[in-house]
């Protein structure tokens, strides 16, 4: 009997670990149509910033990100492409989670690659909780009305297509 429980526990733990990678668009974060919530974060100099202040005025892309996140690294070419193509029409913000990193580590990471969009640090987890970002590599698109229009996780997202769809619906 203990062997069966042990196997079941192992299977459950394995599925829990794989769940974020297996999730697809619209299965993570806040439900579509939800108003983007307020959340206090910090700029990389440690100054308080309201996340809504960074994304208001036009549609936005938020990525919950970490220096150690391999899936975030795999998403980086798409993030760069979104910024290059649509950065004038879309606010792009990387929200660095407060797990196993600090602002100095983030700044060192950006020395090697600064994609041209805003990075903030969620040291206290305010944005993670508010946006229900239970893992890294979660991307949320916020429409011009401040509502969640897309939620996805992992490197298999097609961010360019999602942004194009969002921007075409706001014209």
PDB file of C-alpha atoms in Angstrom:
ATOM      1  CA  UNK A   1       0.000   0.000   0.000  1.00  0.00           C
ATOM      2  CA  UNK A   2       2.826   2.422   0.808  1.00  0.00           C
ATOM      3  CA  UNK A   3       4.279   1.723  -2.616  1.00  0.00           C
ATOM      4  CA  UNK A   4       1.016   2.759  -4.290  1.00  0.00           C
ATOM      5  CA  UNK A   5       0.842   5.945  -2.205  1.00  0.00           C
ATOM      6  CA  UNK A   6       4.463   6.700  -3.006  1.00  0.00           C
ATOM      7  CA  UNK A   7       3.852   6.195  -6.731  1.00  0.00           C
ATOM      8  CA  UNK A   8       0.698   8.356  -6.605  1.00  0.00           C
ATOM      9  CA  UNK A   9       2.516  11.096  -4.733  1.00  0.00           C
ATOM     10  CA  UNK A  10       5.375  10.997  -7.259  1.00  0.00           C
ATOM     11  CA  UNK A  11       2.935  11.198 -10.152  1.00  0.00           C
ATOM     12  CA  UNK A  12       1.099  14.123  -8.554  1.00  0.00           C
ATOM     13  CA  UNK A  13       4.343  15.991  -7.932  1.00  0.00           C
ATOM     14  CA  UNK A  14       5.514  15.322 -11.474  1.00  0.00           C
ATOM     15  CA  UNK A  15       2.286  16.683 -12.910  1.00  0.00           C
ATOM     16  CA  UNK A  16       2.505  19.755 -10.694  1.00  0.00           C
ATOM     17  CA  UNK A  17       5.980  20.489 -12.005  1.00  0.00           C
ATOM     18  CA  UNK A  18       4.922  19.979 -15.622  1.00  0.00           C
ATOM     19  CA  UNK A  19       1.659  21.924 -15.345  1.00  0.00           C
ATOM     20  CA  UNK A  20       3.091  25.403 -15.992  1.00  0.00           C
ATOM     21  CA  UNK A  21       4.961  24.213 -19.085  1.00  0.00           C
ATOM     22  CA  UNK A  22       1.923  22.381 -20.415  1.00  0.00           C
ATOM     23  CA  UNK A  23      -0.483  25.287 -19.903  1.00  0.00           C
ATOM     24  CA  UNK A  24      -1.474  27.277 -22.962  1.00  0.00           C
ATOM     25  CA  UNK A  25      -2.833  30.732 -23.622  1.00  0.00           C
ATOM     26  CA  UNK A  26      -5.882  31.737 -21.571  1.00  0.00           C
ATOM     27  CA  UNK A  27      -5.188  29.163 -18.819  1.00  0.00           C
ATOM     28  CA  UNK A  28      -3.052  31.305 -16.498  1.00  0.00           C
ATOM     29  CA  UNK A  29      -3.213  34.622 -14.749  1.00  0.00           C
ATOM     30  CA  UNK A  30      -6.335  36.690 -14.433  1.00  0.00           C
ATOM     31  CA  UNK A  31      -9.451  35.750 -16.406  1.00  0.00           C
ATOM     32  CA  UNK A  32      -9.922  37.527 -19.728  1.00  0.00           C
ATOM     33  CA  UNK A  33     -11.894  40.740 -19.400  1.00  0.00           C
ATOM     34  CA  UNK A  34     -10.704  41.394 -15.839  1.00  0.00           C
ATOM     35  CA  UNK A  35      -9.572  44.949 -15.160  1.00  0.00           C
ATOM     36  CA  UNK A  36      -5.786  45.152 -14.761  1.00  0.00           C
ATOM     37  CA  UNK A  37      -5.270  45.578 -11.009  1.00  0.00           C
ATOM     38  CA  UNK A  38      -3.077  48.079  -9.209  1.00  0.00           C
ATOM     39  CA  UNK A  39       0.225  46.746  -7.915  1.00  0.00           C
ATOM     40  CA  UNK A  40       3.171  48.471  -6.265  1.00  0.00           C
ATOM     41  CA  UNK A  41       6.562  47.530  -7.739  1.00  0.00           C
ATOM     42  CA  UNK A  42       9.991  49.188  -7.825  1.00  0.00           C
ATOM     43  CA  UNK A  43      12.103  50.559 -10.622  1.00  0.00           C
ATOM     44  CA  UNK A  44      15.603  49.088 -10.724  1.00  0.00           C
ATOM     45  CA  UNK A  45      16.901  51.951  -8.567  1.00  0.00           C
ATOM     46  CA  UNK A  46      14.519  50.910  -5.767  1.00  0.00           C
ATOM     47  CA  UNK A  47      12.001  53.722  -6.240  1.00  0.00           C
ATOM     48  CA  UNK A  48       8.318  52.839  -5.787  1.00  0.00           C
ATOM     49  CA  UNK A  49       6.273  52.659  -8.998  1.00  0.00           C
ATOM     50  CA  UNK A  50       2.661  51.787  -9.664  1.00  0.00           C
ATOM     51  CA  UNK A  51       2.451  49.167 -12.406  1.00  0.00           C
ATOM     52  CA  UNK A  52      -0.745  50.717 -13.783  1.00  0.00           C
ATOM     53  CA  UNK A  53       1.126  54.001 -14.335  1.00  0.00           C
ATOM     54  CA  UNK A  54       3.534  52.166 -16.655  1.00  0.00           C
ATOM     55  CA  UNK A  55       0.840  50.540 -18.759  1.00  0.00           C
ATOM     56  CA  UNK A  56      -1.863  53.199 -18.961  1.00  0.00           C
ATOM     57  CA  UNK A  57      -2.541  55.187 -22.090  1.00  0.00           C
ATOM     58  CA  UNK A  58      -2.253  52.396 -24.635  1.00  0.00           C
ATOM     59  CA  UNK A  59      -2.355  48.596 -24.819  1.00  0.00           C
ATOM     60  CA  UNK A  60       0.357  46.809 -22.857  1.00  0.00           C
ATOM     61  CA  UNK A  61       2.280  43.565 -22.660  1.00  0.00           C
ATOM     62  CA  UNK A  62       3.386  42.372 -19.212  1.00  0.00           C
ATOM     63  CA  UNK A  63       5.842  39.515 -18.838  1.00  0.00           C
ATOM     64  CA  UNK A  64       6.475  37.994 -15.411  1.00  0.00           C
ATOM     65  CA  UNK A  65      10.156  37.267 -15.726  1.00  0.00           C
ATOM     66  CA  UNK A  66      13.345  36.169 -13.957  1.00  0.00           C
ATOM     67  CA  UNK A  67      17.036  36.174 -14.820  1.00  0.00           C
ATOM     68  CA  UNK A  68      17.168  32.428 -14.090  1.00  0.00           C
ATOM     69  CA  UNK A  69      14.046  31.515 -16.125  1.00  0.00           C
ATOM     70  CA  UNK A  70      14.945  29.390 -19.153  1.00  0.00           C
ATOM     71  CA  UNK A  71      11.450  29.752 -20.618  1.00  0.00           C
ATOM     72  CA  UNK A  72      11.761  33.542 -20.345  1.00  0.00           C
ATOM     73  CA  UNK A  73      15.060  33.299 -22.196  1.00  0.00           C
ATOM     74  CA  UNK A  74      13.332  31.321 -24.949  1.00  0.00           C
ATOM     75  CA  UNK A  75      10.625  34.014 -25.155  1.00  0.00           C
ATOM     76  CA  UNK A  76      13.206  36.813 -25.431  1.00  0.00           C
ATOM     77  CA  UNK A  77      13.467  36.856 -29.269  1.00  0.00           C
ATOM     78  CA  UNK A  78       9.684  37.285 -29.475  1.00  0.00           C
ATOM     79  CA  UNK A  79       9.765  40.005 -26.821  1.00  0.00           C
ATOM     80  CA  UNK A  80      12.473  41.794 -28.818  1.00  0.00           C
ATOM     81  CA  UNK A  81      10.401  41.450 -31.987  1.00  0.00           C
ATOM     82  CA  UNK A  82       7.277  42.829 -30.285  1.00  0.00           C
ATOM     83  CA  UNK A  83       9.243  45.797 -28.933  1.00  0.00           C
ATOM     84  CA  UNK A  84      10.878  46.525 -32.307  1.00  0.00           C
ATOM     85  CA  UNK A  85       7.638  46.282 -34.307  1.00  0.00           C
ATOM     86  CA  UNK A  86       5.040  47.628 -31.890  1.00  0.00           C
ATOM     87  CA  UNK A  87       6.884  49.472 -29.107  1.00  0.00           C
ATOM     88  CA  UNK A  88       5.456  52.791 -30.297  1.00  0.00           C
ATOM     89  CA  UNK A  89       1.872  51.461 -30.015  1.00  0.00           C
ATOM     90  CA  UNK A  90       2.245  49.136 -27.019  1.00  0.00           C
ATOM     91  CA  UNK A  91       3.741  49.539 -23.549  1.00  0.00           C
ATOM     92  CA  UNK A  92       6.021  46.562 -22.886  1.00  0.00           C
ATOM     93  CA  UNK A  93       6.967  45.905 -19.256  1.00  0.00           C
ATOM     94  CA  UNK A  94       8.973  43.038 -17.789  1.00  0.00           C
ATOM     95  CA  UNK A  95       8.017  42.398 -14.175  1.00  0.00           C
ATOM     96  CA  UNK A  96      10.985  40.749 -12.481  1.00  0.00           C
ATOM     97  CA  UNK A  97       9.714  38.450  -9.756  1.00  0.00           C
ATOM     98  CA  UNK A  98      11.269  38.625  -6.310  1.00  0.00           C
ATOM     99  CA  UNK A  99      12.333  34.963  -6.159  1.00  0.00           C
ATOM    100  CA  UNK A 100      16.096  34.259  -6.137  1.00  0.00           C
ATOM    101  CA  UNK A 101      17.049  37.615  -7.634  1.00  0.00           C
ATOM    102  CA  UNK A 102      17.496  41.249  -6.686  1.00  0.00           C
ATOM    103  CA  UNK A 103      17.729  44.514  -8.580  1.00  0.00           C
ATOM    104  CA  UNK A 104      21.549  44.273  -8.866  1.00  0.00           C
ATOM    105  CA  UNK A 105      21.283  40.852 -10.499  1.00  0.00           C
ATOM    106  CA  UNK A 106      18.648  42.169 -12.896  1.00  0.00           C
ATOM    107  CA  UNK A 107      20.814  45.172 -13.817  1.00  0.00           C
ATOM    108  CA  UNK A 108      23.803  42.877 -14.465  1.00  0.00           C
ATOM    109  CA  UNK A 109      21.623  40.741 -16.721  1.00  0.00           C
ATOM    110  CA  UNK A 110      20.489  43.811 -18.660  1.00  0.00           C
ATOM    111  CA  UNK A 111      24.085  44.881 -19.283  1.00  0.00           C
ATOM    112  CA  UNK A 112      24.352  42.017 -21.773  1.00  0.00           C
ATOM    113  CA  UNK A 113      20.981  42.634 -23.401  1.00  0.00           C
ATOM    114  CA  UNK A 114      18.824  45.695 -22.886  1.00  0.00           C
ATOM    115  CA  UNK A 115      15.770  45.253 -25.116  1.00  0.00           C
ATOM    116  CA  UNK A 116      14.572  48.850 -24.807  1.00  0.00           C
ATOM    117  CA  UNK A 117      11.488  48.363 -22.689  1.00  0.00           C
ATOM    118  CA  UNK A 118      10.778  48.952 -19.021  1.00  0.00           C
ATOM    119  CA  UNK A 119      11.891  46.483 -16.341  1.00  0.00           C
ATOM    120  CA  UNK A 120      10.508  46.676 -12.820  1.00  0.00           C
ATOM    121  CA  UNK A 121      11.186  44.594  -9.727  1.00  0.00           C
ATOM    122  CA  UNK A 122       8.358  42.983  -7.771  1.00  0.00           C
ATOM    123  CA  UNK A 123      10.379  42.532  -4.573  1.00  0.00           C
ATOM    124  CA  UNK A 124       7.341  41.998  -2.346  1.00  0.00           C
ATOM    125  CA  UNK A 125       5.250  39.956  -4.780  1.00  0.00           C
ATOM    126  CA  UNK A 126       2.477  42.542  -5.056  1.00  0.00           C
ATOM    127  CA  UNK A 127       2.172  42.240  -8.848  1.00  0.00           C
ATOM    128  CA  UNK A 128       2.560  38.450  -8.772  1.00  0.00           C
ATOM    129  CA  UNK A 129      -0.387  38.180  -6.389  1.00  0.00           C
ATOM    130  CA  UNK A 130      -2.520  40.839  -8.102  1.00  0.00           C
ATOM    131  CA  UNK A 131      -2.072  39.310 -11.570  1.00  0.00           C
ATOM    132  CA  UNK A 132      -2.128  35.694 -10.338  1.00  0.00           C
ATOM    133  CA  UNK A 133       1.235  35.014 -11.955  1.00  0.00           C
ATOM    134  CA  UNK A 134       1.976  31.654 -10.343  1.00  0.00           C
ATOM    135  CA  UNK A 135       5.128  31.061 -12.375  1.00  0.00           C
ATOM    136  CA  UNK A 136       7.541  32.922 -14.620  1.00  0.00           C
ATOM    137  CA  UNK A 137       7.163  33.273 -18.404  1.00  0.00           C
ATOM    138  CA  UNK A 138       3.558  34.367 -17.979  1.00  0.00           C
ATOM    139  CA  UNK A 139       2.585  37.031 -20.496  1.00  0.00           C
ATOM    140  CA  UNK A 140      -0.531  39.144 -20.146  1.00  0.00           C
ATOM    141  CA  UNK A 141      -1.843  41.558 -22.752  1.00  0.00           C
ATOM    142  CA  UNK A 142      -3.901  44.467 -21.492  1.00  0.00           C
ATOM    143  CA  UNK A 143      -6.177  46.231 -23.961  1.00  0.00           C
ATOM    144  CA  UNK A 144      -6.562  50.007 -24.312  1.00  0.00           C
ATOM    145  CA  UNK A 145      -9.477  49.898 -21.850  1.00  0.00           C
ATOM    146  CA  UNK A 146      -7.240  48.352 -19.173  1.00  0.00           C
ATOM    147  CA  UNK A 147      -8.688  44.824 -19.358  1.00  0.00           C
ATOM    148  CA  UNK A 148      -6.835  41.528 -19.687  1.00  0.00           C
ATOM    149  CA  UNK A 149      -7.118  40.473 -23.342  1.00  0.00           C
ATOM    150  CA  UNK A 150      -4.634  37.569 -23.396  1.00  0.00           C
ATOM    151  CA  UNK A 151      -2.891  35.344 -20.873  1.00  0.00           C
ATOM    152  CA  UNK A 152      -0.318  32.712 -21.743  1.00  0.00           C
ATOM    153  CA  UNK A 153       2.696  30.922 -20.313  1.00  0.00           C
ATOM    154  CA  UNK A 154       5.858  29.349 -21.621  1.00  0.00           C
ATOM    155  CA  UNK A 155       7.987  29.588 -24.739  1.00  0.00           C
ATOM    156  CA  UNK A 156       5.397  28.194 -27.161  1.00  0.00           C
ATOM    157  CA  UNK A 157       3.292  31.361 -27.147  1.00  0.00           C
ATOM    158  CA  UNK A 158       2.998  33.324 -30.385  1.00  0.00           C
ATOM    159  CA  UNK A 159       3.368  36.784 -28.884  1.00  0.00           C
ATOM    160  CA  UNK A 160       3.631  38.600 -32.216  1.00  0.00           C
ATOM    161  CA  UNK A 161       0.302  37.161 -33.384  1.00  0.00           C
ATOM    162  CA  UNK A 162      -1.342  37.894 -30.015  1.00  0.00           C
ATOM    163  CA  UNK A 163      -0.122  41.515 -30.116  1.00  0.00           C
ATOM    164  CA  UNK A 164      -1.229  41.924 -33.739  1.00  0.00           C
ATOM    165  CA  UNK A 165      -4.688  40.641 -32.819  1.00  0.00           C
ATOM    166  CA  UNK A 166      -4.861  42.981 -29.828  1.00  0.00           C
ATOM    167  CA  UNK A 167      -3.751  46.020 -31.819  1.00  0.00           C
ATOM    168  CA  UNK A 168      -6.064  45.270 -34.743  1.00  0.00           C
ATOM    169  CA  UNK A 169      -9.031  45.118 -32.360  1.00  0.00           C
ATOM    170  CA  UNK A 170      -8.236  48.595 -31.008  1.00  0.00           C
ATOM    171  CA  UNK A 171      -8.258  50.376 -34.363  1.00  0.00           C
TER     172      UNK A 171
END
